[in-house]
PDB file of C-alpha atoms in Angstrom:
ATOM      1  CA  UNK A 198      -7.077  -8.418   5.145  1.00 81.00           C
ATOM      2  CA  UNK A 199      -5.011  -8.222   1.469  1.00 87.00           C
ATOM      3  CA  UNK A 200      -1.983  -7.732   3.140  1.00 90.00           C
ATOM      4  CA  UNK A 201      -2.273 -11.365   5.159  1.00 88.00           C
ATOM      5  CA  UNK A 202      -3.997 -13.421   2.231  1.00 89.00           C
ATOM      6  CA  UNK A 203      -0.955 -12.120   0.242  1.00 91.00           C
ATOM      7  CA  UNK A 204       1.746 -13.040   2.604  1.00 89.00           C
ATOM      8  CA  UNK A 205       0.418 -16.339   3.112  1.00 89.00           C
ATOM      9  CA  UNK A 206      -0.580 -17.120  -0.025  1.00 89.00           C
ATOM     10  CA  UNK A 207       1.274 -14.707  -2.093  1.00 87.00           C
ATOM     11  CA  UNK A 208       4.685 -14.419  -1.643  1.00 87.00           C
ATOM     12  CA  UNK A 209       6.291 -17.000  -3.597  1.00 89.00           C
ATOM     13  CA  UNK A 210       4.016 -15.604  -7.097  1.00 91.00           C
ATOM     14  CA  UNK A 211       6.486 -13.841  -9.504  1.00 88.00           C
ATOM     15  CA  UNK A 212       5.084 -10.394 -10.280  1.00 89.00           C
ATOM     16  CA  UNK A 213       2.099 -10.179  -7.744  1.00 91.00           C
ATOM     17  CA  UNK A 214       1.975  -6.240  -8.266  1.00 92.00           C
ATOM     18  CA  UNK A 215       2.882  -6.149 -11.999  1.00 92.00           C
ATOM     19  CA  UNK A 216      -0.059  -8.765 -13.290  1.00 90.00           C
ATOM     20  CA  UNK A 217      -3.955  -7.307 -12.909  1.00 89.00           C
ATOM     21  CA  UNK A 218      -6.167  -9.046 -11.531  1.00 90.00           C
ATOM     22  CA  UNK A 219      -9.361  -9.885 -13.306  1.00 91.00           C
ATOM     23  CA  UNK A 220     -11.380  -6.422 -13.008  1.00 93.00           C
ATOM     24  CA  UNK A 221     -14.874  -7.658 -12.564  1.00 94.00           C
ATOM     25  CA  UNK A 222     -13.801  -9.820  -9.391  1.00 92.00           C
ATOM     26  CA  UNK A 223     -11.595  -7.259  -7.964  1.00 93.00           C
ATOM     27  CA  UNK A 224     -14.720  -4.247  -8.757  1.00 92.00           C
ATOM     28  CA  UNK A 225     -16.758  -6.890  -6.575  1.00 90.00           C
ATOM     29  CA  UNK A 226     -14.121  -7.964  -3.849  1.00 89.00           C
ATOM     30  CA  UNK A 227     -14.011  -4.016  -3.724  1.00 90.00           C
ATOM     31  CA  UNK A 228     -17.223  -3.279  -2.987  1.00 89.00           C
ATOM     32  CA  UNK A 229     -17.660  -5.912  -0.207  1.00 87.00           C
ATOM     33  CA  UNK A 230     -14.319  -4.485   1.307  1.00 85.00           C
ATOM     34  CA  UNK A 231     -15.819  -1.160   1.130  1.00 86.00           C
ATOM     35  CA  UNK A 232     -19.240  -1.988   2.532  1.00 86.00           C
ATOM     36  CA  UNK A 233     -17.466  -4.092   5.417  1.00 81.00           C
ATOM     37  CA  UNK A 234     -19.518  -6.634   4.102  1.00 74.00           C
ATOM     38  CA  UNK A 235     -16.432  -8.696   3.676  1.00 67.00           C
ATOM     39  CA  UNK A 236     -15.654  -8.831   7.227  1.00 63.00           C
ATOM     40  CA  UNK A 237     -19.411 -10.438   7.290  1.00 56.00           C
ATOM     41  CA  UNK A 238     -18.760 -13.231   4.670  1.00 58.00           C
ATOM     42  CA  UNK A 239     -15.319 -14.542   6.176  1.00 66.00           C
ATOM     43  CA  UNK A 240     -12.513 -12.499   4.658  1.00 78.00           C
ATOM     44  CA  UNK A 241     -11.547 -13.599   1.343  1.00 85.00           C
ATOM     45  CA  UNK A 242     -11.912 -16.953  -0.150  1.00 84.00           C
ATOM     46  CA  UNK A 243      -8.693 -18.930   0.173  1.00 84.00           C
ATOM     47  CA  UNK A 244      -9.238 -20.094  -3.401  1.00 85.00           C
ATOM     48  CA  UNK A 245      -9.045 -16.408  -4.793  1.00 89.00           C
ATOM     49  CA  UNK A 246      -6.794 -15.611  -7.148  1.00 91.00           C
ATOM     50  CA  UNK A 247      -3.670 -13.679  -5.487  1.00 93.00           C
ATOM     51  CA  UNK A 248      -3.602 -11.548  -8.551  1.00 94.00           C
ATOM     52  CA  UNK A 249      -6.978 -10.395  -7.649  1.00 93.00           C
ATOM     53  CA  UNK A 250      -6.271  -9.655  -4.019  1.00 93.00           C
ATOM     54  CA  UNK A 251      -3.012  -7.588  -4.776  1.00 94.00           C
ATOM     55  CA  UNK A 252      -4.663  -5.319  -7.572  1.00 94.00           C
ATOM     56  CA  UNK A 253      -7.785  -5.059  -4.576  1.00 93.00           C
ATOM     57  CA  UNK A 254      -4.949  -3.581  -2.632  1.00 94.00           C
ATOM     58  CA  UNK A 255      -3.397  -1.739  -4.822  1.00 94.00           C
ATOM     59  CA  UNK A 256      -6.841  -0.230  -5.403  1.00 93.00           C
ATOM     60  CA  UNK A 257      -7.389   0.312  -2.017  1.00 91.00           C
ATOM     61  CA  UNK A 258      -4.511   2.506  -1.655  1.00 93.00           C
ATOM     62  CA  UNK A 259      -4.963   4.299  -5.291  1.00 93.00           C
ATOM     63  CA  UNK A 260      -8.522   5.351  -3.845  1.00 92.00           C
ATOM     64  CA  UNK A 261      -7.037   6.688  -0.537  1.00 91.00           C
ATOM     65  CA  UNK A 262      -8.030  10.579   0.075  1.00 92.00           C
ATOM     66  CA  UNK A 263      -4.335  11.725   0.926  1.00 91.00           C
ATOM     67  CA  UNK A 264      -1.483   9.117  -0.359  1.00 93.00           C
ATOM     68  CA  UNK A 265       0.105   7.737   3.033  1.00 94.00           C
ATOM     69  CA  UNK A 266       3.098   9.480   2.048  1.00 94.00           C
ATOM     70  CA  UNK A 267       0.977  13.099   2.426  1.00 94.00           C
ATOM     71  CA  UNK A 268       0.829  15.752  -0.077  1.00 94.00           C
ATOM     72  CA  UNK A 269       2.058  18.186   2.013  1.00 95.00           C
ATOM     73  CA  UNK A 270       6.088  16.604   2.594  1.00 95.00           C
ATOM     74  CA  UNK A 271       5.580  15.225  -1.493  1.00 94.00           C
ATOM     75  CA  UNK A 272       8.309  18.357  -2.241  1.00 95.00           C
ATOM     76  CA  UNK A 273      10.488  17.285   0.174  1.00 95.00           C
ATOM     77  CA  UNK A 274      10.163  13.323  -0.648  1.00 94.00           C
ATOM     78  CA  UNK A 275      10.968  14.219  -3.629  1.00 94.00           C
ATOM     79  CA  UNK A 276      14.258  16.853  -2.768  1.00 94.00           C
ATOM     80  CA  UNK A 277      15.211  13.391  -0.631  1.00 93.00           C
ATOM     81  CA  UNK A 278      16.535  11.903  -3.951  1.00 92.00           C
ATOM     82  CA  UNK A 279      19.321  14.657  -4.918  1.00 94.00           C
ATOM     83  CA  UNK A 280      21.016  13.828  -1.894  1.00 95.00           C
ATOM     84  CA  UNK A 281      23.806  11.504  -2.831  1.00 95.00           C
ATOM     85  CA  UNK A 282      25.060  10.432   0.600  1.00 96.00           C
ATOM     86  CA  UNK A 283      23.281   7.091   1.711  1.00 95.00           C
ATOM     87  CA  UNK A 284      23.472   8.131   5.017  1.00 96.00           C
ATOM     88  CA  UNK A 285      22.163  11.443   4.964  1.00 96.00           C
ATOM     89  CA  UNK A 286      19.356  10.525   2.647  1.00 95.00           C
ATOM     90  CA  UNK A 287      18.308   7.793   5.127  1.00 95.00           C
ATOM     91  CA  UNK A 288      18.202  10.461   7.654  1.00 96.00           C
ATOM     92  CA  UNK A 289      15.921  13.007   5.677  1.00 95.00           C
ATOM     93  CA  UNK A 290      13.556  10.152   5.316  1.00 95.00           C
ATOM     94  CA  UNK A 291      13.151   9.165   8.690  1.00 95.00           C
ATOM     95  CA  UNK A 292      12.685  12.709   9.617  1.00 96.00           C
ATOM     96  CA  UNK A 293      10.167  12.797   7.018  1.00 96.00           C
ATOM     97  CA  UNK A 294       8.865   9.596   8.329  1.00 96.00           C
ATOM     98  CA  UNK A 295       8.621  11.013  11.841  1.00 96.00           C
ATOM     99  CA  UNK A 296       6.098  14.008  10.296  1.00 96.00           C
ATOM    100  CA  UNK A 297       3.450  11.604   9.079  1.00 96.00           C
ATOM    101  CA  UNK A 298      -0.050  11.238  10.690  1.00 96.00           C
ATOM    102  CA  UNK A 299       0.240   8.596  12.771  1.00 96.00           C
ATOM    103  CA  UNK A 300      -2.537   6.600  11.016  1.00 95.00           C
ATOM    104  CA  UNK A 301      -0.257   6.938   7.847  1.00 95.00           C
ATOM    105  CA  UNK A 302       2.890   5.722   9.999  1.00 96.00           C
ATOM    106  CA  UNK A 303       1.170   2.483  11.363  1.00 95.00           C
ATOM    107  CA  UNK A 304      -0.677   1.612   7.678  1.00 94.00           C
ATOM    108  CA  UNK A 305       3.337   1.827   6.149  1.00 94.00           C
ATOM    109  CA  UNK A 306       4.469  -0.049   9.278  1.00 93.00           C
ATOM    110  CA  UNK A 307       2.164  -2.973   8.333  1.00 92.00           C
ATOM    111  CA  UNK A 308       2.492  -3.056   4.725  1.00 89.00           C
ATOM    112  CA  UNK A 309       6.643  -2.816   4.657  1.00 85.00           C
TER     113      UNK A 309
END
């Protein structure tokens, strides 16, 4: 639902990720996300502020569980940076890529 208000209302606002959103609407657009009650009242509001939605993302993510990139391969994401060949960093992280629930897979799919 974020992820579709923001690219088609979004996309053209300089620093959607780096300016919060107002807290008290995004606590609120939270809880109706997380009681599915949002699904009940339309989606979100076309007139809502796109700062709002992307920090109710953001959020959404932050309050994940697991990360989507999993705890477990974190060690080995992180090894993925000393390797100074393009190519053969590329490779580690598809491998890496390839280990991921698949859950975790299709949610990094959508978003990138």
């Amino acid at each position: 639902m974020c992820v579709d208000f923001i690219k088609t209302h979004g996309l053209d606002t300089e620093g959607i990720f780096r300016v919060s959103g107002h807290k008290t609407t995004v606590d609120n657009l939270a809880n109706l996300f997380y009681t599915c009650e949002m699904v009940l009242v339309g989606g979100i509001s076309p007139g809502t502020d796109i700062h709002v939605v992307a920090e109710l993302l953001k959020k959404v993510l932050r309050d994940l569980p697991d990360p989507l990139f999993t705890y477990q391969l974190y060690e080995e994401l992180c090894s993925c940076l000393e390797i100074e060949e393009e190519s053969q960093r590329i490779l580690k992280y598809k491998e890496l890529f390839c280990k991921l629930p698949t859950v975790n897979k299709n949610v990094i799919k959508y978003l990138f």
